[in-house]
Amino acid sequence: MTTIELDNQYVMHTYGRLPVVFVRGEGCFVYDADGREYLDFVAGIAVNGLGHCHPKVVEAICKQAGILMHTSNLYHTTPQPRLAKLLVDASGMSKAFFCNSGAEANEAAMKLARKATKVAGHPEKTEIISAEGSFHGRTLAAITATGQPKYQKAFTPLPPDFKYVPYNDIDALRATAGEKTCAILMEPVQGESGVHPATQQFLQTARDLCNELGAALIFDEVQTGLGRTGKLFGFQHYGVVPDIMTLAKTLGGGFPIGACLAKGKYADVFEPGDHASTFGGNPLACAAAIACVTEIIEGGWVENSNKVGAYLVERLKTLPGIKEVRGMGLMVAAEFTEPIAKSIAAKALDKGLIVNAIGENVLRFVPPLIVTRELVDRAIAIIEY
Ligand code: PLP
C-alpha cells in the first residue's frame, strides 16, 4: 500500500489532507517522496520558526535524547526550570507550567483563572469571555472558548459559562464583562480566522476591565508568540500586559511543547494536585525549546521577522486582485476580491510553494522566521505565474 492508501485506511479522517507526502525538511524547504522541493510558507502552521531541522535544535534533541528523555514530574529535571527561567526573563511573567500543545496551554490558563477567583473568595466569578472568530484549540474547553460554532456543534453540550464578543468591539466587551467575569481570553492577532490584529483600544479595554473586575487577562500567544509578529511576543506591540499567557507552536522548534506563563498572584495559584501533565515539560521537549528560544532571541530572528514581514506585505500588495493585505511580522494574510485562494494554493503546491488558504478569499503566510527577501520574491513569482 502507498503512504496515502495507508493513511486513508488506518488514520482517522480529521484532516482534509492534500495529496503530497513530505519526507524531509531543511531550512525553509520540505521535500516529497519523489525528491521534489517545496518552499514552505506554512511552516507547520507557524511551528517551524527556525525552519526545518535547525542544526541547533537537532543537536539539542540528539544530545538530550541520549541523556534523559522522560521522568515523572514528581521529580526535578534539569532542562525544565532552565526553560522556565528563559521564558520568564524574556516575557516579564513570573512562573511557567509546561504541557504539550496550545490547547493544553489554554486549558491550564482557564483552570488557573477559575481557581484564582475561588481562592480570592469569589466562587460566583466563573465566566470566560473570548472573541468571535477566535481559535484556542480542540479540547472541549478550548473549542468552547473558540468563538466559532462550526467547531463546537458536533460536540455539545459544551462546558457552561463562556461568552463571546465580536473581536475589536469595545462596547460589546464592556457590555458583556461584569461581576461574574473570571477571565478575558484573547489572541493579540487572530490567526486561524485570517490574521486579524487587535486594536490598541480593544486590548487596553480588556486590561482595564480585568483590573476593575478582578478578572484575569489571558493572551493566547500560541501563534503570535516567539517572534512571529516581529516582536518576541504579540502583546509587546500594544504595551498591554496579560496576567496569563500561553505559548506552543514555535516554542519547541518543531518538537511538541506548550507553556502557560503567569505573573503576580496568578503565578502561585496552582498547588500540587491542581494540574499536571505526564509528558509536560519533559527533558527532551524542554531541551529542544531552550535551543529554539535561545536561537530566536540571539540569532536576530525577531528583527528578521519584522523586516522580511514588511517586505512580504509590500510584495503581496502588488498581486492582481488583492483586496487587503494585513498582519504583523511574518504573520500575514492576503485577501482577494474573488474566491480564488484555494485555487492559488493548489496551483502553488503544484509549482513547489506551500501556502495556506483560509476560506475562499484569504491566503495565510506564516513562513519560518529565517526566511529571506529572495525567498519572498521566489514565493511571489510562483503565485503570480
Ligand atoms: N491557540 C491558537 C491561537 C492557535 O492558533 C492554535 C492552533 O492553531 C491553538 C491555540 C491550538 O494549538 P494546538 O493545536 O497545539 O493545540
Short mmCIF file of C-alpha atoms and ligand atoms in Angstrom, two decimals:
data_model
loop_
_atom_site.label_atom_id
_atom_site.label_comp_id
_atom_site.label_asym_id
_atom_site.label_seq_id
_atom_site.Cartn_x
_atom_site.Cartn_y
_atom_site.Cartn_z
CA MET A 1 0.00 0.00 0.00
CA THR A 2 1.16 3.55 -0.66
CA THR A 3 1.52 6.03 2.20
CA ILE A 4 -1.67 7.79 1.12
CA GLU A 5 -3.59 4.49 0.94
CA LEU A 6 -2.34 3.51 4.41
CA ASP A 7 -3.29 6.93 5.73
CA ASN A 8 -6.77 6.73 4.24
CA GLN A 9 -7.38 3.27 5.67
CA TYR A 10 -5.82 3.50 9.12
CA VAL A 11 -5.77 7.14 10.23
CA MET A 12 -8.93 8.92 11.36
CA HIS A 13 -10.02 11.49 8.81
CA THR A 14 -9.68 14.60 10.93
CA TYR A 15 -7.67 16.43 8.26
CA GLY A 16 -8.53 17.16 4.63
CA ARG A 17 -5.00 16.22 3.57
CA LEU A 18 -3.54 17.37 0.26
CA PRO A 19 -2.09 14.62 -1.97
CA VAL A 20 1.57 15.09 -1.12
CA VAL A 21 3.86 13.08 1.18
CA PHE A 22 6.64 15.05 2.83
CA VAL A 23 9.64 13.01 3.90
CA ARG A 24 12.37 15.54 4.70
CA GLY A 25 12.83 19.18 5.62
CA GLU A 26 15.74 21.60 5.69
CA GLY A 27 15.57 25.33 6.41
CA CYS A 28 12.67 26.91 4.54
CA PHE A 29 12.17 23.83 2.33
CA VAL A 30 10.49 20.44 2.55
CA TYR A 31 10.89 17.57 0.11
CA ASP A 32 8.36 14.97 -1.01
CA ALA A 33 8.85 11.25 -1.53
CA ASP A 34 9.97 11.88 -5.14
CA GLY A 35 12.61 14.39 -4.02
CA ARG A 36 10.61 17.46 -5.20
CA GLU A 37 11.43 20.66 -3.33
CA TYR A 38 8.74 22.89 -1.80
CA LEU A 39 9.25 26.37 -0.37
CA ASP A 40 7.37 26.20 2.92
CA PHE A 41 5.36 29.35 3.70
CA VAL A 42 3.10 27.44 6.10
CA ALA A 43 5.94 26.15 8.32
CA GLY A 44 3.80 23.60 10.15
CA ILE A 45 1.25 26.42 10.63
CA ALA A 46 3.63 28.78 12.40
CA VAL A 47 5.52 25.98 14.18
CA ASN A 48 8.86 25.75 12.35
CA GLY A 49 10.04 29.21 13.41
CA LEU A 50 13.65 28.34 12.71
CA GLY A 51 12.75 26.36 9.61
CA HIS A 52 13.03 22.61 9.36
CA CYS A 53 15.65 20.67 11.29
CA HIS A 54 17.55 23.73 12.53
CA PRO A 55 21.02 22.39 13.44
CA LYS A 56 20.94 23.84 16.96
CA VAL A 57 17.54 22.29 17.71
CA VAL A 58 18.59 18.96 16.16
CA GLU A 59 21.80 18.97 18.21
CA ALA A 60 19.95 19.75 21.44
CA ILE A 61 17.39 16.99 20.80
CA CYS A 62 20.02 14.39 19.88
CA LYS A 63 22.17 15.25 22.87
CA GLN A 64 19.28 15.22 25.34
CA ALA A 65 17.80 12.03 23.82
CA GLY A 66 21.00 10.23 24.76
CA ILE A 67 20.97 11.55 28.32
CA LEU A 68 17.37 11.57 29.63
CA MET A 69 14.09 11.84 27.74
CA HIS A 70 11.49 11.46 30.42
CA THR A 71 10.96 11.06 34.11
CA SER A 72 7.81 11.76 36.07
CA ASN A 73 7.10 15.36 37.02
CA LEU A 74 7.23 14.07 40.60
CA TYR A 75 11.00 14.62 40.34
CA HIS A 76 13.20 17.55 39.32
CA THR A 77 14.92 17.50 35.95
CA THR A 78 17.48 19.99 34.66
CA PRO A 79 16.03 21.47 31.41
CA GLN A 80 12.52 22.34 32.73
CA PRO A 81 13.45 25.09 35.21
CA ARG A 82 16.07 26.40 32.78
CA LEU A 83 13.40 26.82 30.11
CA ALA A 84 11.04 28.39 32.64
CA LYS A 85 13.67 30.98 33.56
CA LEU A 86 14.41 31.71 29.90
CA LEU A 87 10.71 32.36 29.17
CA VAL A 88 10.10 34.29 32.39
CA ASP A 89 13.11 36.55 31.76
CA ALA A 90 12.02 37.14 28.16
CA SER A 91 8.34 37.79 28.86
CA GLY A 92 8.19 39.53 32.23
CA MET A 93 5.92 36.77 33.55
CA SER A 94 6.81 35.05 36.84
CA LYS A 95 6.31 31.29 36.50
CA ALA A 96 5.61 28.61 33.89
CA PHE A 97 3.59 25.41 33.63
CA PHE A 98 4.57 23.09 30.77
CA CYS A 99 2.33 20.90 28.66
CA ASN A 100 2.39 19.54 25.12
CA SER A 101 0.22 21.75 22.90
CA GLY A 102 -1.58 25.04 22.52
CA ALA A 103 -4.97 23.67 23.54
CA GLU A 104 -3.48 22.24 26.72
CA ALA A 105 -1.76 25.54 27.47
CA ASN A 106 -5.13 27.29 27.17
CA GLU A 107 -6.78 24.64 29.37
CA ALA A 108 -4.15 25.37 32.02
CA ALA A 109 -4.75 29.12 31.66
CA MET A 110 -8.51 28.79 32.07
CA LYS A 111 -8.19 26.46 35.06
CA LEU A 112 -5.71 28.88 36.62
CA ALA A 113 -8.13 31.81 36.20
CA ARG A 114 -11.05 29.79 37.58
CA LYS A 115 -9.07 28.71 40.64
CA ALA A 116 -7.73 32.22 41.24
CA THR A 117 -11.25 33.64 41.60
CA LYS A 118 -12.16 30.88 44.07
CA VAL A 119 -9.00 31.48 46.09
CA ALA A 120 -9.90 35.18 46.13
CA GLY A 121 -13.25 34.27 47.70
CA HIS A 122 -15.39 34.77 44.58
CA PRO A 123 -16.73 31.37 43.51
CA GLU A 124 -19.51 33.15 41.61
CA LYS A 125 -16.97 34.56 39.12
CA THR A 126 -16.89 31.79 36.56
CA GLU A 127 -17.46 33.38 33.14
CA ILE A 128 -14.75 33.35 30.50
CA ILE A 129 -15.13 35.89 27.71
CA SER A 130 -13.48 35.24 24.35
CA ALA A 131 -13.89 36.62 20.84
CA GLU A 132 -15.94 35.58 17.87
CA GLY A 133 -13.65 34.19 15.17
CA SER A 134 -11.05 33.19 17.75
CA PHE A 135 -9.19 29.89 17.83
CA HIS A 136 -7.92 28.35 21.04
CA GLY A 137 -7.60 24.63 20.27
CA ARG A 138 -9.61 21.41 20.13
CA THR A 139 -10.10 20.15 23.68
CA LEU A 140 -13.65 20.56 24.95
CA ALA A 141 -12.97 23.76 26.91
CA ALA A 142 -10.73 25.11 24.16
CA ILE A 143 -13.38 24.64 21.44
CA THR A 144 -15.86 26.27 23.79
CA ALA A 145 -13.57 29.28 24.15
CA THR A 146 -13.10 29.21 20.38
CA GLY A 147 -15.80 31.59 19.15
CA GLN A 148 -16.67 29.60 16.02
CA PRO A 149 -19.84 27.47 16.17
CA LYS A 150 -18.62 25.24 13.30
CA TYR A 151 -16.03 23.70 15.63
CA GLN A 152 -18.49 23.26 18.50
CA LYS A 153 -21.75 22.00 17.09
CA ALA A 154 -20.93 18.27 16.86
CA PHE A 155 -19.70 18.17 20.45
CA THR A 156 -22.43 19.70 22.58
CA PRO A 157 -23.16 20.01 25.45
CA LEU A 158 -20.27 22.41 25.92
CA PRO A 159 -18.90 23.47 29.30
CA PRO A 160 -21.02 26.36 30.65
CA ASP A 161 -20.15 29.99 31.38
CA PHE A 162 -18.40 31.03 28.19
CA LYS A 163 -19.40 34.28 26.49
CA TYR A 164 -18.34 35.81 23.19
CA VAL A 165 -17.90 39.31 21.84
CA PRO A 166 -17.12 40.43 18.29
CA TYR A 167 -13.33 40.92 18.06
CA ASN A 168 -12.30 44.54 18.47
CA ASP A 169 -15.81 45.57 19.61
CA ILE A 170 -15.13 47.61 22.73
CA ASP A 171 -18.78 48.36 23.50
CA ALA A 172 -19.68 44.67 23.34
CA LEU A 173 -16.77 43.82 25.61
CA ARG A 174 -17.85 46.44 28.14
CA ALA A 175 -21.46 45.24 27.96
CA THR A 176 -20.52 41.57 28.40
CA ALA A 177 -17.96 41.85 31.20
CA GLY A 178 -19.38 42.05 34.68
CA GLU A 179 -19.31 40.76 38.24
CA LYS A 180 -19.35 37.14 37.01
CA THR A 181 -16.32 37.58 34.74
CA CYS A 182 -13.46 35.31 35.68
CA ALA A 183 -11.22 35.89 32.63
CA ILE A 184 -10.98 37.57 29.27
CA LEU A 185 -9.13 35.37 26.78
CA MET A 186 -7.88 36.95 23.54
CA GLU A 187 -5.35 36.43 20.76
CA PRO A 188 -3.37 39.65 20.18
CA VAL A 189 -3.68 38.80 16.49
CA GLN A 190 -6.37 36.31 15.46
CA GLY A 191 -4.63 33.75 13.27
CA GLU A 192 -6.90 30.96 12.19
CA SER A 193 -9.73 33.24 11.11
CA GLY A 194 -7.46 35.01 8.62
CA VAL A 195 -4.92 37.17 10.50
CA HIS A 196 -6.79 39.99 12.20
CA PRO A 197 -4.73 42.17 14.56
CA ALA A 198 -6.43 43.51 17.69
CA THR A 199 -6.82 47.23 18.04
CA GLN A 200 -4.89 49.00 20.78
CA GLN A 201 -8.14 50.20 22.35
CA PHE A 202 -9.67 46.72 22.42
CA LEU A 203 -6.78 45.12 24.31
CA GLN A 204 -6.46 48.13 26.60
CA THR A 205 -10.20 47.94 27.37
CA ALA A 206 -9.82 44.24 28.16
CA ARG A 207 -6.94 45.09 30.51
CA ASP A 208 -8.90 47.88 32.22
CA LEU A 209 -11.99 45.70 32.65
CA CYS A 210 -9.93 42.87 34.16
CA ASN A 211 -8.34 45.31 36.62
CA GLU A 212 -11.74 46.75 37.53
CA LEU A 213 -13.47 43.38 37.93
CA GLY A 214 -10.65 41.37 39.48
CA ALA A 215 -10.56 39.08 36.44
CA ALA A 216 -7.57 37.55 34.65
CA LEU A 217 -6.44 38.84 31.27
CA ILE A 218 -5.23 35.84 29.28
CA PHE A 219 -3.42 36.29 25.98
CA ASP A 220 -3.29 33.26 23.74
CA GLU A 221 0.14 33.74 22.15
CA VAL A 222 0.25 30.18 20.84
CA GLN A 223 0.58 31.51 17.29
CA THR A 224 1.74 35.11 17.87
CA GLY A 225 4.46 34.27 20.40
CA LEU A 226 8.21 33.95 19.92
CA GLY A 227 8.92 36.34 17.09
CA ARG A 228 6.07 35.55 14.72
CA THR A 229 4.68 39.11 14.77
CA GLY A 230 8.03 40.93 14.59
CA LYS A 231 8.31 41.30 18.37
CA LEU A 232 9.13 38.45 20.73
CA PHE A 233 5.52 38.45 21.97
CA GLY A 234 2.42 39.89 20.35
CA PHE A 235 1.43 41.83 23.47
CA GLN A 236 4.62 43.90 23.18
CA HIS A 237 3.17 45.72 20.15
CA TYR A 238 0.44 47.07 22.41
CA GLY A 239 2.15 47.57 25.76
CA VAL A 240 -0.82 45.76 27.30
CA VAL A 241 0.49 43.10 29.66
CA PRO A 242 -1.60 40.00 30.38
CA ASP A 243 -1.79 38.15 33.70
CA ILE A 244 -1.54 34.80 31.97
CA MET A 245 -0.07 33.94 28.59
CA THR A 246 0.02 30.74 26.57
CA LEU A 247 2.66 29.52 24.13
CA ALA A 248 3.13 26.46 21.91
CA LYS A 249 3.75 26.18 18.13
CA THR A 250 7.22 27.76 17.64
CA LEU A 251 8.30 27.02 21.22
CA GLY A 252 9.90 23.64 20.51
CA GLY A 253 11.21 24.44 17.02
CA GLY A 254 9.06 21.57 15.69
CA PHE A 255 9.08 19.45 18.84
CA PRO A 256 5.72 19.38 20.71
CA ILE A 257 5.62 21.55 23.82
CA GLY A 258 3.22 24.14 25.24
CA ALA A 259 3.52 26.57 28.12
CA CYS A 260 1.23 28.58 30.33
CA LEU A 261 3.03 31.55 31.88
CA ALA A 262 1.58 33.64 34.68
CA LYS A 263 2.55 36.65 36.72
CA GLY A 264 1.66 38.27 40.03
CA LYS A 265 -0.82 36.39 42.17
CA TYR A 266 -1.64 34.05 39.27
CA ALA A 267 1.86 32.57 39.35
CA ASP A 268 1.28 30.93 42.71
CA VAL A 269 -2.33 29.77 42.44
CA PHE A 270 -1.72 26.16 41.38
CA GLU A 271 -0.76 23.77 44.17
CA PRO A 272 0.35 20.14 43.92
CA GLY A 273 -2.56 18.11 42.57
CA ASP A 274 -4.36 21.02 40.87
CA HIS A 275 -2.98 20.46 37.41
CA ALA A 276 -0.49 18.14 35.73
CA SER A 277 0.70 16.56 32.53
CA THR A 278 2.57 13.27 32.31
CA PHE A 279 4.72 14.42 29.40
CA GLY A 280 4.58 18.17 30.05
CA GLY A 281 7.98 19.79 30.36
CA ASN A 282 9.91 16.56 29.81
CA PRO A 283 13.67 16.97 29.41
CA LEU A 284 13.62 16.28 25.66
CA ALA A 285 10.93 18.84 24.83
CA CYS A 286 12.50 21.43 27.14
CA ALA A 287 15.97 20.93 25.64
CA ALA A 288 14.51 21.49 22.16
CA ALA A 289 12.68 24.61 23.39
CA ILE A 290 15.74 26.06 25.14
CA ALA A 291 17.74 25.70 21.91
CA CYS A 292 14.93 27.16 19.80
CA VAL A 293 14.07 30.14 22.02
CA THR A 294 17.75 30.99 22.58
CA GLU A 295 18.41 30.97 18.83
CA ILE A 296 15.30 33.07 18.09
CA ILE A 297 16.42 35.69 20.59
CA GLU A 298 20.17 35.65 19.96
CA GLY A 299 20.09 34.98 16.23
CA GLY A 300 18.25 38.22 15.40
CA TRP A 301 15.25 36.32 14.02
CA VAL A 302 12.65 38.55 15.68
CA GLU A 303 14.08 41.52 13.78
CA ASN A 304 14.20 39.42 10.61
CA SER A 305 10.52 38.60 11.08
CA ASN A 306 9.80 42.30 11.31
CA LYS A 307 11.85 43.29 8.26
CA VAL A 308 11.09 40.41 5.90
CA GLY A 309 7.44 40.50 7.04
CA ALA A 310 7.18 44.14 5.94
CA TYR A 311 8.73 43.19 2.60
CA LEU A 312 6.27 40.29 2.18
CA VAL A 313 3.36 42.67 2.82
CA GLU A 314 4.65 45.12 0.18
CA ARG A 315 5.14 42.35 -2.38
CA LEU A 316 1.70 40.85 -1.74
CA LYS A 317 0.08 44.24 -2.28
CA THR A 318 1.32 44.18 -5.88
CA LEU A 319 -0.53 40.95 -6.73
CA PRO A 320 -3.52 41.31 -9.06
CA GLY A 321 -6.97 41.01 -7.47
CA ILE A 322 -5.79 41.93 -3.95
CA LYS A 323 -8.40 43.49 -1.67
CA GLU A 324 -6.32 43.78 1.50
CA VAL A 325 -3.01 42.64 2.97
CA ARG A 326 -2.87 42.58 6.76
CA GLY A 327 -0.74 41.23 9.55
CA MET A 328 2.31 41.81 11.68
CA GLY A 329 5.84 40.48 11.13
CA LEU A 330 5.67 37.12 9.40
CA MET A 331 2.01 36.51 10.25
CA VAL A 332 0.38 37.84 7.13
CA ALA A 333 -2.86 37.37 5.19
CA ALA A 334 -3.69 38.40 1.65
CA GLU A 335 -7.39 38.79 0.94
CA PHE A 336 -8.52 38.65 -2.69
CA THR A 337 -11.62 40.30 -4.15
CA GLU A 338 -12.58 36.99 -5.85
CA PRO A 339 -12.84 33.49 -4.27
CA ILE A 340 -9.51 32.32 -5.71
CA ALA A 341 -7.49 31.49 -2.58
CA LYS A 342 -7.95 27.72 -2.75
CA SER A 343 -7.07 27.50 -6.43
CA ILE A 344 -3.97 29.70 -5.91
CA ALA A 345 -2.86 27.46 -3.02
CA ALA A 346 -3.42 24.29 -5.09
CA LYS A 347 -1.53 25.67 -8.11
CA ALA A 348 1.28 26.94 -5.85
CA LEU A 349 1.69 23.46 -4.34
CA ASP A 350 2.00 22.07 -7.84
CA LYS A 351 4.76 24.57 -8.54
CA GLY A 352 6.63 23.97 -5.29
CA LEU A 353 5.24 26.54 -2.85
CA ILE A 354 3.21 25.75 0.26
CA VAL A 355 0.69 28.41 1.29
CA ASN A 356 -2.45 28.08 3.37
CA ALA A 357 -5.91 29.05 2.05
CA ILE A 358 -8.37 30.20 4.69
CA GLY A 359 -11.89 30.03 3.28
CA GLU A 360 -12.35 31.12 -0.32
CA ASN A 361 -10.71 34.55 -0.39
CA VAL A 362 -7.76 34.54 2.02
CA LEU A 363 -4.22 33.18 1.83
CA ARG A 364 -2.24 32.95 5.07
CA PHE A 365 1.56 33.26 5.09
CA VAL A 366 3.46 32.11 8.20
CA PRO A 367 6.91 31.20 6.83
CA PRO A 368 9.90 30.38 9.05
CA LEU A 369 11.31 33.45 10.83
CA ILE A 370 14.59 32.76 9.00
CA VAL A 371 13.03 33.40 5.58
CA THR A 372 14.84 35.86 3.28
CA ARG A 373 13.68 38.55 0.84
CA GLU A 374 14.93 36.36 -2.00
CA LEU A 375 12.65 33.54 -0.88
CA VAL A 376 9.75 36.00 -0.61
CA ASP A 377 10.48 37.03 -4.23
CA ARG A 378 10.51 33.37 -5.22
CA ALA A 379 7.13 32.77 -3.50
CA ILE A 380 5.54 35.83 -5.11
CA ALA A 381 6.85 34.78 -8.53
CA ILE A 382 5.20 31.36 -8.10
CA ILE A 383 1.88 32.90 -7.04
CA GLU A 384 1.98 35.47 -9.87
CA TYR A 385 2.83 32.91 -12.54
N1 PLP B 1 -4.36 28.92 20.04
C1 PLP B 1 -4.07 29.46 18.84
C2 PLP B 1 -4.05 30.95 18.71
C3 PLP B 1 -3.80 28.65 17.75
O1 PLP B 1 -3.52 29.19 16.55
C4 PLP B 1 -3.82 27.24 17.92
C5 PLP B 1 -3.56 26.33 16.78
O2 PLP B 1 -3.66 26.68 15.63
C6 PLP B 1 -4.12 26.73 19.18
C7 PLP B 1 -4.38 27.59 20.22
C8 PLP B 1 -4.16 25.24 19.41
O3 PLP B 1 -2.89 24.73 19.44
P1 PLP B 1 -2.66 23.13 19.35
O4 PLP B 1 -3.11 22.70 18.00
O5 PLP B 1 -1.20 22.97 19.59
O6 PLP B 1 -3.48 22.53 20.45
#
